[in-house]
Tab-separated table of C-alpha atoms in Angstrom:
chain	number	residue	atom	x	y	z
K	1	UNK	CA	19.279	110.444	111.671
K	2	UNK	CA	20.237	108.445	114.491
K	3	UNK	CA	21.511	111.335	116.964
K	4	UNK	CA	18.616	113.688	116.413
K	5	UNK	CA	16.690	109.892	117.573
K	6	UNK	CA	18.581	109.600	120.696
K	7	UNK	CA	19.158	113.920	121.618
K	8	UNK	CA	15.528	114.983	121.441
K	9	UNK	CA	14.336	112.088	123.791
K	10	UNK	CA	14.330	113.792	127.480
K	11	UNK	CA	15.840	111.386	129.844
K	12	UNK	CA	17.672	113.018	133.137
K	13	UNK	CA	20.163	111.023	135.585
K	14	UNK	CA	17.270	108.836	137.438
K	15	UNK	CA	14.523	108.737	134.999
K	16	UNK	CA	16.647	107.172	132.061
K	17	UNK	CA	13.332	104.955	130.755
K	18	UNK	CA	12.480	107.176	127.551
K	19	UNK	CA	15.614	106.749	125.784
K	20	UNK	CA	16.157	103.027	127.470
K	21	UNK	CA	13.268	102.171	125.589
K	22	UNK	CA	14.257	103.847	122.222
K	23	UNK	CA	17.723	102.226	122.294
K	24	UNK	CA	16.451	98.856	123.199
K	25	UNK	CA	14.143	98.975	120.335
K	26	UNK	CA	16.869	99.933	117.888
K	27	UNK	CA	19.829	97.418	119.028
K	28	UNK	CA	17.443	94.411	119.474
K	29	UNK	CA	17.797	93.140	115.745
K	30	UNK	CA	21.755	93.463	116.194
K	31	UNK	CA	22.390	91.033	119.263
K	32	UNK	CA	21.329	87.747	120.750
K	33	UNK	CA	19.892	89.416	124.311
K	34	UNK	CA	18.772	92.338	125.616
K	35	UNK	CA	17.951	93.256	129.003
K	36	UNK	CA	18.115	95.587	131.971
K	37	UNK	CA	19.482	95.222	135.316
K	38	UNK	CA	18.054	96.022	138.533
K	39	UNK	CA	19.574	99.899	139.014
K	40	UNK	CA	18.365	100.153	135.033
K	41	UNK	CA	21.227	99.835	132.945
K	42	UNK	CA	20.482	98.281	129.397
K	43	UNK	CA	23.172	95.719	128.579
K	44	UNK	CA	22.666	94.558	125.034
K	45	UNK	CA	25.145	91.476	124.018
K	46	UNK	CA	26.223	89.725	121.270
K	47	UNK	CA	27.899	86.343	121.078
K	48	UNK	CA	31.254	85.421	119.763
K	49	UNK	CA	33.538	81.995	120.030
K	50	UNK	CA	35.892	83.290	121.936
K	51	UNK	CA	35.524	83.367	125.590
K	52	UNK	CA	37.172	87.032	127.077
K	53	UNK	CA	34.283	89.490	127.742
K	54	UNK	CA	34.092	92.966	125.857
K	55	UNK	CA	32.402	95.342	127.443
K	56	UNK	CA	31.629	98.904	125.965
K	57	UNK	CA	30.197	101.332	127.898
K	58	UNK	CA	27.915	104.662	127.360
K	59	UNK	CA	25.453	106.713	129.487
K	60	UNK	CA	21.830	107.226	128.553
K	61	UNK	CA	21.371	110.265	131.153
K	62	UNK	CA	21.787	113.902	130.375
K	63	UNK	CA	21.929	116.809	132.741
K	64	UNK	CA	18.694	118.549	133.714
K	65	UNK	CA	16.708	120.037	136.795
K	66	UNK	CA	14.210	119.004	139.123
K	67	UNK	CA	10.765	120.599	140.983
K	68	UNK	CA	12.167	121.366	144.452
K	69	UNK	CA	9.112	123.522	145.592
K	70	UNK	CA	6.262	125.320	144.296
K	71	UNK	CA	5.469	129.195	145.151
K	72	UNK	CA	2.239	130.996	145.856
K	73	UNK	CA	2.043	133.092	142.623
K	74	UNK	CA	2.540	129.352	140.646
K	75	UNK	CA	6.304	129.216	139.426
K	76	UNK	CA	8.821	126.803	140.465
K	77	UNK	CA	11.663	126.639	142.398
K	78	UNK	CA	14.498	124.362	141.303
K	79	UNK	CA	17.593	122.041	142.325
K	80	UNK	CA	19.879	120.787	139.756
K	81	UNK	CA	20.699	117.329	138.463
K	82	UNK	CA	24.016	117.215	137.660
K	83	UNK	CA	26.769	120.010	136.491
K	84	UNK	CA	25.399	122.444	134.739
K	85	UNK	CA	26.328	126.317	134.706
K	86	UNK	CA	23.705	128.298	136.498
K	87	UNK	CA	24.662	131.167	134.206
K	88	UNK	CA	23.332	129.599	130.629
K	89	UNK	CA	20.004	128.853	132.288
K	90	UNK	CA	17.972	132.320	132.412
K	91	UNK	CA	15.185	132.735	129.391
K	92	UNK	CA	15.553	129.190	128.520
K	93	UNK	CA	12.734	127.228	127.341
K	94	UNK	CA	11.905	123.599	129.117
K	95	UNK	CA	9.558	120.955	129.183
K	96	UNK	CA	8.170	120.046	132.762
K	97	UNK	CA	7.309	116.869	134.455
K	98	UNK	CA	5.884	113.048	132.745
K	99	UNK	CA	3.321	115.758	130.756
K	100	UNK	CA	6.247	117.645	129.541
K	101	UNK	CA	4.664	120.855	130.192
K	102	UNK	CA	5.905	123.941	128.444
K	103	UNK	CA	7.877	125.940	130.647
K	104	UNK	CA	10.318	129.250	130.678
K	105	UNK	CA	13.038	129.728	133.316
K	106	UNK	CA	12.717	133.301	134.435
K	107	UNK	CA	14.530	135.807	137.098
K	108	UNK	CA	13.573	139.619	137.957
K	109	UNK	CA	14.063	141.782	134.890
K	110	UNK	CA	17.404	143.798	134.807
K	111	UNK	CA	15.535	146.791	134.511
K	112	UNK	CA	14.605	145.756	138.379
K	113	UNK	CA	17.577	144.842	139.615
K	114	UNK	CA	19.967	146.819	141.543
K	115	UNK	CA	23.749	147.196	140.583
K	116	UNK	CA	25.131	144.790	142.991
K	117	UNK	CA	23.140	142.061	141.641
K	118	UNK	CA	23.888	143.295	138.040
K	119	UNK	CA	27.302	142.446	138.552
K	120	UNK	CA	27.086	138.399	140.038
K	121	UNK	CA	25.868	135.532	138.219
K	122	UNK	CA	22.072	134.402	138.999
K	123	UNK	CA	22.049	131.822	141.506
K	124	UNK	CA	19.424	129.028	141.729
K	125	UNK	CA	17.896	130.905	144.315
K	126	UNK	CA	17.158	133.628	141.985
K	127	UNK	CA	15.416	131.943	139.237
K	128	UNK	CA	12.147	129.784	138.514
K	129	UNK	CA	10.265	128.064	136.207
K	130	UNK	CA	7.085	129.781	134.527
K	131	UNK	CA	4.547	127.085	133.275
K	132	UNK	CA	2.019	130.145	132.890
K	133	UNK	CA	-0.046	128.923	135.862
K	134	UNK	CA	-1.728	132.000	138.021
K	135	UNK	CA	-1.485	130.329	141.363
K	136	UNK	CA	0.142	127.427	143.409
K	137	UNK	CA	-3.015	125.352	143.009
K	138	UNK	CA	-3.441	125.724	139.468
K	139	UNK	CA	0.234	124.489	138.890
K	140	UNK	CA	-0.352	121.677	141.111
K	141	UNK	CA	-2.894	120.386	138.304
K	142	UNK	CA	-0.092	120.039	135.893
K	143	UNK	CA	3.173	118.991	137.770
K	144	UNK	CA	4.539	117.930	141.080
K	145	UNK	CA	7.367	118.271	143.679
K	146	UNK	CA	10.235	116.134	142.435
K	147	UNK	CA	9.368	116.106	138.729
K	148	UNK	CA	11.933	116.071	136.223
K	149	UNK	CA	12.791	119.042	134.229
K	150	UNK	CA	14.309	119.047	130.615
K	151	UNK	CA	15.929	121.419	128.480
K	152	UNK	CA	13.572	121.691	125.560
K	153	UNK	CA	16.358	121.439	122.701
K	154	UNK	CA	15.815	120.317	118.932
K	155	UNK	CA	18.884	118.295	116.525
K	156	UNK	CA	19.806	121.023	113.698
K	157	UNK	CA	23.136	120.716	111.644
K	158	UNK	CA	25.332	123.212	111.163
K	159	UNK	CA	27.641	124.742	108.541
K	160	UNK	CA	29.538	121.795	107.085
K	161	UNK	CA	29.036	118.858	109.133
K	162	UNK	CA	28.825	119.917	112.344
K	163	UNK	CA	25.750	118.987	114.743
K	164	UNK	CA	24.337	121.024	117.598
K	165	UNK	CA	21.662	119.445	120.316
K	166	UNK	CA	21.180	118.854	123.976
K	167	UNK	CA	22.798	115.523	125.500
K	168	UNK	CA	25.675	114.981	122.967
K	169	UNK	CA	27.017	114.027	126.477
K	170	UNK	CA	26.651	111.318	126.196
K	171	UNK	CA	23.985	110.098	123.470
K	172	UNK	CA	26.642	110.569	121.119
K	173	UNK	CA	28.410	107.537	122.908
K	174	UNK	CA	25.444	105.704	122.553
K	175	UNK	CA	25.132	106.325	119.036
K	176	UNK	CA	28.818	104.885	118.618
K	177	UNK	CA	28.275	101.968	120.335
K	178	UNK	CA	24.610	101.431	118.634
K	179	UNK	CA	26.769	101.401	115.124
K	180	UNK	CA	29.334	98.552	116.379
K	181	UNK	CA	26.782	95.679	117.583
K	182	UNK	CA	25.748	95.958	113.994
K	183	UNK	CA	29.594	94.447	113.142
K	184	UNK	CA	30.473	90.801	114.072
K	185	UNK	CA	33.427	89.925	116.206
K	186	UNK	CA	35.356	87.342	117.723
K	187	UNK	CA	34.601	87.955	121.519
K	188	UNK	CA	31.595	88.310	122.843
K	189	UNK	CA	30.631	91.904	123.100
K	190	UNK	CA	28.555	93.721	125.967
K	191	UNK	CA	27.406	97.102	124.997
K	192	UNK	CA	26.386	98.464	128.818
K	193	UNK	CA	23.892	101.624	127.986
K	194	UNK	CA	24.578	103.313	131.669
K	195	UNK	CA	22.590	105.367	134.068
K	196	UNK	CA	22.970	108.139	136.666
K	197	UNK	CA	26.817	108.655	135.310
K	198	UNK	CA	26.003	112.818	135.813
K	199	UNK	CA	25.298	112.577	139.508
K	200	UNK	CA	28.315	109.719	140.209
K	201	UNK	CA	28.760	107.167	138.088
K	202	UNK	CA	26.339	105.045	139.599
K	203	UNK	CA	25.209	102.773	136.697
K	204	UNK	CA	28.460	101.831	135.402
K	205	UNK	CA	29.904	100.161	138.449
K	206	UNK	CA	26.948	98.010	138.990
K	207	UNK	CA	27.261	96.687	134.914
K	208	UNK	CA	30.743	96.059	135.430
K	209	UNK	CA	30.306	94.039	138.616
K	210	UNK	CA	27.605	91.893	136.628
K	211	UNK	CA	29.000	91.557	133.221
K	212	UNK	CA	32.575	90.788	134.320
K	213	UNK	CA	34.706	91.894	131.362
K	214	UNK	CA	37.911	91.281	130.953
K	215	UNK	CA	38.550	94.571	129.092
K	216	UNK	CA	36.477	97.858	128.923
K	217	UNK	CA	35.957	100.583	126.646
K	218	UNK	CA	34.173	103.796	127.635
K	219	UNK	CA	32.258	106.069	125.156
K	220	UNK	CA	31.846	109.908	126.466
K	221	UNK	CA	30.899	112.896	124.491
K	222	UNK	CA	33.781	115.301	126.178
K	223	UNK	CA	34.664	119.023	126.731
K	224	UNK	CA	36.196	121.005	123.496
K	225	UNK	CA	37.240	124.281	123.877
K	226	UNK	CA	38.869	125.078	121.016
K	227	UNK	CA	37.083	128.087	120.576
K	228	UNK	CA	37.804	132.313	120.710
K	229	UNK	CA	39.720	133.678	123.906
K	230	UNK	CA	40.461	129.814	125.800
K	231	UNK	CA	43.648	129.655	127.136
K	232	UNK	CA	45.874	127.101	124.524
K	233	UNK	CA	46.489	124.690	127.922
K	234	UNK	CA	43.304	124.368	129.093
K	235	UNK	CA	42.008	123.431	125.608
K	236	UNK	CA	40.926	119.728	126.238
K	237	UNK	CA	40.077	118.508	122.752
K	238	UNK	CA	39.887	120.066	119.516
K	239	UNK	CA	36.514	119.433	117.138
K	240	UNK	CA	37.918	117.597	113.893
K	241	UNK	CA	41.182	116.215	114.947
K	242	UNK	CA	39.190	113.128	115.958
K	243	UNK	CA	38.537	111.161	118.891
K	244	UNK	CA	40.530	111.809	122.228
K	245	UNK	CA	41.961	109.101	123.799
K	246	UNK	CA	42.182	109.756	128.285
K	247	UNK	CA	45.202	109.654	130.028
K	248	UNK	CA	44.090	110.889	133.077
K	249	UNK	CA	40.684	112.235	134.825
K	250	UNK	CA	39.528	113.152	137.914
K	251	UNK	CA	38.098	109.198	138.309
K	252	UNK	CA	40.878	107.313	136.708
K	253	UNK	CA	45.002	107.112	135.752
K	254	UNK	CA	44.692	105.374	132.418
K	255	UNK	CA	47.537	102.360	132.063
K	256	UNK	CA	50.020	103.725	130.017
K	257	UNK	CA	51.022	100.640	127.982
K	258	UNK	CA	46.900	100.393	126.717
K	259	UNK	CA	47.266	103.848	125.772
K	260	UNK	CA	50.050	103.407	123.834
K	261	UNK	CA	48.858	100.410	122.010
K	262	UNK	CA	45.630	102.448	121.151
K	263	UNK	CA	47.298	104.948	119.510
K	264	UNK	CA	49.430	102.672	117.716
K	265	UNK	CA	46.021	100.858	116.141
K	266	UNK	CA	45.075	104.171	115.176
K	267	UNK	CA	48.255	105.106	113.272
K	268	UNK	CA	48.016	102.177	111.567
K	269	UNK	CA	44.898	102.182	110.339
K	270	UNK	CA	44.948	105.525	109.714
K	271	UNK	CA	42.345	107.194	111.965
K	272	UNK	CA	43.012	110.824	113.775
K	273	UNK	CA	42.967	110.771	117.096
K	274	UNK	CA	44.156	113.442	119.796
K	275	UNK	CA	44.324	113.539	123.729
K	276	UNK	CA	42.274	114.560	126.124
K	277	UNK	CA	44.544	117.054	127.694
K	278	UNK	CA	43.423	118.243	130.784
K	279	UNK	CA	42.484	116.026	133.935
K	280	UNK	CA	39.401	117.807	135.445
K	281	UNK	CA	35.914	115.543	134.873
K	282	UNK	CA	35.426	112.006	135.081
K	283	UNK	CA	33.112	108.945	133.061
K	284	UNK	CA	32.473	105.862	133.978
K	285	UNK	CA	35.707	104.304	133.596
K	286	UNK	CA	35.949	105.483	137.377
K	287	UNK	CA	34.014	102.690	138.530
K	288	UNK	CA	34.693	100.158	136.206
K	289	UNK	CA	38.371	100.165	136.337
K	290	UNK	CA	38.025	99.342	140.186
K	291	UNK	CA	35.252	96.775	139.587
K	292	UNK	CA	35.883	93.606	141.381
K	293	UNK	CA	39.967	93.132	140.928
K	294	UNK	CA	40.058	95.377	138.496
K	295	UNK	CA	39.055	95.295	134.754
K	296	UNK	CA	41.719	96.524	132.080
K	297	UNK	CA	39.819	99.893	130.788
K	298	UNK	CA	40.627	103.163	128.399
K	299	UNK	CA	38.279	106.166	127.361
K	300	UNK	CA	37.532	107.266	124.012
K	301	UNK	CA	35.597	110.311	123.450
K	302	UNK	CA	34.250	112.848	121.029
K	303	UNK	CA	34.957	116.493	121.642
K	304	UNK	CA	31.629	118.626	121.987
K	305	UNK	CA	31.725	122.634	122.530
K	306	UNK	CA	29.337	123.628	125.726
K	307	UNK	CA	28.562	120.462	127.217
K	308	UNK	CA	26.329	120.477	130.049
K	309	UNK	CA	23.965	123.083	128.361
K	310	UNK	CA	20.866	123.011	126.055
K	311	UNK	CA	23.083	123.204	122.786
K	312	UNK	CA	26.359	121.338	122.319
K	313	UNK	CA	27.953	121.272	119.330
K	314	UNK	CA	30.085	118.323	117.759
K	315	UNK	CA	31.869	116.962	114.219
K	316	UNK	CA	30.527	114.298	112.302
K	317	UNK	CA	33.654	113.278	110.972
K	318	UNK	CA	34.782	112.849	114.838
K	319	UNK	CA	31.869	110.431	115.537
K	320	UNK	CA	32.573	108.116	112.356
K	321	UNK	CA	36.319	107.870	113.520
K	322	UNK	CA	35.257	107.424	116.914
K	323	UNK	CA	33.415	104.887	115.339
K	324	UNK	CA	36.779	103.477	113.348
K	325	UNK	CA	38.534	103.691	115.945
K	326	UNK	CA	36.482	101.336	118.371
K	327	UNK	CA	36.020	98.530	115.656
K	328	UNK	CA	39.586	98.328	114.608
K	329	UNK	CA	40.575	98.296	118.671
K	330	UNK	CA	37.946	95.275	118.944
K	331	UNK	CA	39.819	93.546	115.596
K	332	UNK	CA	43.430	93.761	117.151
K	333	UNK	CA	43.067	93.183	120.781
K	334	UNK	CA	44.617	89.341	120.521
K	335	UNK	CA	47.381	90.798	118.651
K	336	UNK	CA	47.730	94.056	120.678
K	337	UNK	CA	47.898	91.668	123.808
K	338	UNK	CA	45.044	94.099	125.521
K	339	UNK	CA	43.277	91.669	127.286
């Protein structure tokens, strides 16, 4: 299955190569050209007779950790890369460095702690990574100062058709825009595989600058919290009411007429949709909408439960609209006026 493909690979924000590779190998049948840029984006494109530039965009990168330091007795001190909640991390299992060395974050038993550090969340100060090395020389044979850490998460389905894995944020967008350079269009279509989007967007702006587009369409795997106790505002998106179109994020004010056309294409064609309803986060649209003198842009996503963490869960039914949704978008935008 294509998303246990693209989750299991281990690519953090900055070291994006693994699953660059993978997806090059997998799109290169599709289009006419393949290649990556000099900050490492992979831009795959695919020809069309009609001149106006599509350009669809989805990062590679996941969240993860990195080697800050290594202590006497052989564990390691860490920094994170990206958002992630310190609290999910303790007892979790991780692979360490280009050797991908087993490895088990740890922190002092609570039988040793006192009661004032019972009651507040472990800080990154407080916990380490165990590769079972008895000293700081013996875990200098096996990794280094500034090495990558990933979560160490296998694909599994669940119940019916639901998926849980690490980096549905955003492989899941990849996996969407992987499925639509196998369709044929009109206008010439740039798929823009991103990098470094979980430590500031960094990728994106530098694909938009090059490609050009004259309309953009980001791909994110987003937060859902549709789930026991969460507040009924603060529930972003919903898993199986389909994918959520952006109004508004931390990075971007989405125009309000390309919004509304959007929804209209998927009315009539009969795809569920919903909003993204609250404005924290951000996705590469940031950048991209302020690329150059601007670039008409919206945000589709697919709602995933625990982002940022070594499980997410998501709806297959939500991808394959996701999926609808984009194609049909591509098929109308002469009529819908969106360029």
């Amino acid at each position: 299955m294509l998303l246990k493909e693209l989750t299991e690979i281990m690519s953090t924000s900055g070291n994006e190569g693994e699953i660059r590779e993978k997806i090059k190998s997998i799109v290169k049948p599709y289009v006419d050209d393949v290649y990556v840029d000099k900050i490492g984006n992979l831009i795959a494109y695919k020809n069309g007779k009609k001149n106006n530039k599509i350009m669809l965009a989805a990062h590679m990168d996941e969240v993860g950790l990195m080697v800050k330091s290594i202590n006497d007795d052989g564990t390691l001190k860490f920094s994170p890369v990206g958002g992630i909640d310190k609290r999910v991390l303790v007892a979790k299992t991780v692979r360490v460095g280009k050797y991908k060395i087993n490895g088990v974050i740890g922190a002092k038993p609570i039988h040793l702690q006192k009661k004032n550090e019972q009651k507040r969340p472990l800080d990154y100060d407080d916990l380490y990574i165990d590769i079972g090395a008895i000293s700081k020389d013996d875990a200098l044979k096996y990794v280094s100062i500034g090495d990558y850490v990933h979560f160490d998460t296998n694909f599994d389905m669940l119940g019916n058709g639901f998926v849980k894995a690490k980096a549905l944020d955003d492989r899941i967008g990849c996996g969407v825009l992987i499925d639509i350079l196998k369709n044929n269009y009109e206008y010439p279509i740039y798929a823009a595989f991103t990098v470094q989007e979980e430590v500031g967007l960094r990728g994106a702006g530098v694909a938009a600058y090059n490609i050009g587009p004259d309309f953009a369409i980001v791909v994110e795997g987003t937060v859902a919290a549709d789930v026991a106790d969460s507040v009924p505002y603060l529930v972003s998106t919903e898993l199986g009411r389909g994918p959520a179109i952006s109004l508004m994020d931390r990075t971007s004010l989405y125009n309000k007429e390309l919004v509304d056309k959007v929804v209209k294409i998927a009315d009539e064609n009969g795809i569920p949709h919903q909003f993204r309803r609250i404005a924290s986060g951000g996705n590469d649209a940031g950048k991209i909408h302020l690329t150059k003198g601007g670039i008409k842009t919206i945000a589709i996503s697919i709602p995933c439960r625990y982002i940022h963490s070594f499980n997410s869960v998501a709806y297959l039914d939500d991808y394959t609209n996701t999926i609808k949704l984009i194609d049909s978008i591509i098929k109308n935008i002469e009529r819908e006026a969106l360029l």
